[in-house]
Coordinates of N, CA and C in Angstrom, one line a residue:
X113 N 92.6 125.3 89.7 CA 93.3 126.3 90.4 C 94.8 126.1 90.3
X114 N 95.2 124.9 90.0 CA 96.7 124.6 89.9 C 97.1 124.8 88.5
X115 N 97.9 125.8 88.2 CA 98.3 126.0 86.8 C 99.1 124.9 86.2
X116 N 99.7 124.0 87.0 CA 100.5 122.9 86.5 C 99.6 121.6 86.3
X117 N 98.4 121.7 86.7 CA 97.5 120.5 86.6 C 97.2 120.2 85.1
X118 N 97.1 119.0 84.8 CA 96.7 118.5 83.5 C 95.2 118.1 83.6
X119 N 94.5 118.4 82.6 CA 93.1 118.0 82.5 C 92.8 117.5 81.1
X120 N 91.9 116.5 81.1 CA 91.4 116.0 79.9 C 89.9 115.9 80.0
X121 N 89.2 116.4 78.9 CA 87.7 116.3 78.9 C 87.3 114.9 78.5
X122 N 86.3 114.4 79.2 CA 85.7 113.1 79.0 C 84.3 113.3 78.6
X123 N 83.9 113.0 77.4 CA 82.5 113.1 76.9 C 81.7 112.0 77.5
X124 N 80.6 112.4 78.2 CA 79.7 111.4 78.8 C 78.2 111.8 78.5
X125 N 78.0 113.0 77.8 CA 76.7 113.5 77.6 C 75.9 112.5 76.7
X126 N 76.5 111.7 76.0 CA 75.8 110.7 75.1 C 75.4 109.4 75.8
X127 N 75.7 109.3 77.1 CA 75.5 108.1 77.8 C 74.4 108.2 78.8
X128 N 73.7 107.1 79.1 CA 72.7 107.0 80.1 C 73.4 106.5 81.3
X129 N 73.7 107.3 82.3 CA 74.5 106.9 83.5 C 73.6 106.2 84.4
X130 N 72.3 106.2 84.2 CA 71.4 105.4 85.1 C 71.3 104.0 84.7
X131 N 72.0 103.6 83.6 CA 72.1 102.3 83.1 C 73.4 101.7 83.3
X132 N 73.5 100.4 83.7 CA 74.8 99.8 84.0 C 75.8 99.9 82.8
X133 N 75.3 99.7 81.6 CA 76.1 99.7 80.4 C 76.7 101.1 80.2
X134 N 75.8 102.1 80.4 CA 76.3 103.5 80.2 C 77.3 103.9 81.2
X135 N 77.1 103.4 82.5 CA 78.1 103.7 83.6 C 79.4 103.0 83.3
X136 N 79.4 101.8 82.7 CA 80.6 101.1 82.4 C 81.4 101.8 81.3
X137 N 80.7 102.3 80.3 CA 81.3 103.0 79.2 C 81.9 104.3 79.8
X138 N 81.2 105.0 80.6 CA 81.7 106.3 81.2 C 83.0 106.0 82.0
X139 N 83.0 104.9 82.8 CA 84.2 104.6 83.6 C 85.3 104.2 82.7
X140 N 85.1 103.5 81.7 CA 86.1 103.1 80.7 C 86.7 104.4 80.1
X141 N 85.9 105.3 79.7 CA 86.4 106.6 79.1 C 87.2 107.3 80.1
X142 N 86.8 107.4 81.4 CA 87.5 108.1 82.4 C 88.9 107.4 82.6
X143 N 88.9 106.1 82.7 CA 90.1 105.3 82.9 C 91.1 105.6 81.7
X144 N 90.6 105.6 80.5 CA 91.4 105.9 79.4 C 92.0 107.3 79.4
X145 N 91.2 108.3 79.8 CA 91.7 109.6 80.0 C 92.7 109.7 81.1
X146 N 92.5 109.0 82.2 CA 93.5 109.0 83.3 C 94.8 108.5 82.8
X147 N 94.7 107.4 81.9 CA 95.9 106.8 81.4 C 96.7 107.8 80.5
X148 N 96.0 108.7 79.8 CA 96.7 109.7 79.0 C 97.4 110.8 79.9
X149 N 96.9 110.9 81.1 CA 97.5 111.9 82.1 C 98.6 111.2 82.8
X150 N 98.4 110.0 83.3 CA 99.4 109.3 84.1 C 100.5 108.6 83.3
X151 N 100.3 108.4 82.0 CA 101.3 107.8 81.2 C 101.1 106.3 81.1
X152 N 102.0 105.7 80.4 CA 101.9 104.2 80.1 C 102.1 103.5 81.4
X153 N 101.4 102.3 81.5 CA 101.6 101.5 82.7 C 103.1 101.0 82.7
X154 N 103.8 101.2 83.8 CA 105.2 100.7 83.8 C 105.3 99.2 83.9
X155 N 106.5 98.7 83.6 CA 106.8 97.3 83.8 C 106.5 97.0 85.3
X156 N 105.9 95.9 85.5 CA 105.4 95.5 86.8 C 106.5 95.4 87.9
X157 N 107.7 95.0 87.5 CA 108.8 94.8 88.4 C 109.5 96.1 88.8
X158 N 109.1 97.2 88.1 CA 109.6 98.5 88.4 C 108.7 99.1 89.5
X159 N 109.0 98.7 90.7 CA 108.1 98.9 91.8 C 107.8 100.4 92.1
X160 N 108.8 101.2 92.0 CA 108.7 102.6 92.3 C 107.7 103.3 91.3
X161 N 108.0 103.0 90.0 CA 107.2 103.6 89.0 C 105.8 103.0 89.0
X162 N 105.6 101.7 89.3 CA 104.3 101.1 89.4 C 103.5 101.7 90.5
X163 N 104.1 102.0 91.6 CA 103.4 102.6 92.8 C 103.0 104.0 92.4
X164 N 103.8 104.8 91.8 CA 103.5 106.1 91.4 C 102.4 106.1 90.4
X165 N 102.4 105.2 89.4 CA 101.4 105.1 88.4 C 100.1 104.7 89.0
X166 N 100.0 103.7 89.9 CA 98.8 103.4 90.5 C 98.2 104.5 91.4
X167 N 99.1 105.2 92.0 CA 98.6 106.4 92.8 C 98.0 107.4 91.9
X168 N 98.7 107.7 90.8 CA 98.2 108.7 89.9 C 96.8 108.3 89.3
X169 N 96.7 107.0 88.9 CA 95.5 106.5 88.3 C 94.3 106.6 89.3
X170 N 94.6 106.1 90.6 CA 93.6 106.1 91.6 C 93.1 107.5 91.9
X171 N 94.0 108.5 92.0 CA 93.6 109.9 92.3 C 92.9 110.5 91.2
X172 N 93.4 110.2 89.9 CA 92.7 110.9 88.8 C 91.4 110.3 88.5
X173 N 91.2 109.0 88.5 CA 89.9 108.3 88.3 C 89.0 108.6 89.4
X174 N 89.5 108.6 90.6 CA 88.6 108.8 91.8 C 88.1 110.2 91.7
X175 N 88.9 111.2 91.4 CA 88.4 112.6 91.3 C 87.4 112.8 90.2
X176 N 87.6 112.1 89.1 CA 86.7 112.3 88.0 C 85.3 111.6 88.3
X177 N 85.4 110.4 88.9 CA 84.2 109.7 89.3 C 83.4 110.6 90.3
X178 N 84.1 111.1 91.3 CA 83.4 112.0 92.3 C 82.8 113.2 91.6
X179 N 83.4 113.8 90.6 CA 82.9 115.0 90.0 C 81.6 114.7 89.2
X180 N 81.4 113.5 88.7 CA 80.2 113.1 87.9 C 79.0 113.0 88.9
X181 N 79.3 112.4 90.1 CA 78.3 112.2 91.1 C 77.1 111.3 90.6
X182 N 77.5 110.3 89.9 CA 76.5 109.3 89.4 C 76.6 108.1 90.3
X183 N 75.5 107.7 90.9 CA 75.6 106.5 91.8 C 76.0 105.3 91.1
X184 N 75.6 105.1 89.9 CA 76.0 103.9 89.1 C 77.5 103.8 88.8
X185 N 78.0 105.0 88.4 CA 79.4 105.0 88.0 C 80.3 104.9 89.3
X186 N 79.8 105.5 90.4 CA 80.5 105.4 91.7 C 80.5 103.9 92.2
X187 N 79.4 103.3 92.1 CA 79.3 101.9 92.5 C 80.2 101.0 91.7
X188 N 80.2 101.2 90.4 CA 81.0 100.4 89.5 C 82.5 100.6 89.9
X189 N 82.9 101.8 90.0 CA 84.3 102.2 90.4 C 84.6 101.6 91.7
X190 N 83.8 101.7 92.7 CA 84.1 101.1 94.0 C 84.2 99.6 94.0
X191 N 83.3 99.0 93.2 CA 83.4 97.6 93.0 C 84.7 97.1 92.4
X192 N 85.2 97.8 91.4 CA 86.4 97.5 90.7 C 87.6 97.7 91.7
X193 N 87.5 98.8 92.5 CA 88.6 99.0 93.4 C 88.7 97.9 94.5
X194 N 87.5 97.4 94.9 CA 87.4 96.3 95.9 C 88.0 95.1 95.3
X195 N 87.8 94.8 94.1 CA 88.3 93.6 93.4 C 89.8 93.7 93.3
X196 N 90.3 94.9 93.0 CA 91.8 95.1 92.9 C 92.4 94.9 94.2
X197 N 91.8 95.5 95.3 CA 92.4 95.4 96.6 C 92.4 94.0 97.1
X198 N 91.4 93.2 96.8 CA 91.3 91.8 97.2 C 92.4 91.0 96.4
X199 N 92.5 91.3 95.1 CA 93.5 90.6 94.3 C 94.9 90.8 94.7
X200 N 95.2 92.0 95.3 CA 96.5 92.4 95.7 C 96.9 91.9 97.1
X201 N 96.0 91.3 97.8 CA 96.4 90.7 99.1 C 97.2 89.6 99.1

């Protein structure tokens, strides 16, 4: 609905999302597509750009994962997010 929105198609039809390996490949593809939307990861000490990049990646990947509605992909994504949040403490 937003004419300024950027979208990238992610092929997952060849994957078995009921399988952990298939879910991991799907999430990796989603993450790579989000990277093409959000741009290159900025230098870690550039705090403003790093925060914007992380916010873009979280929103983009989160929206894509939700649209798939695969329990395995969602669980894997939530597990990765939990590890990142724990590591950032």
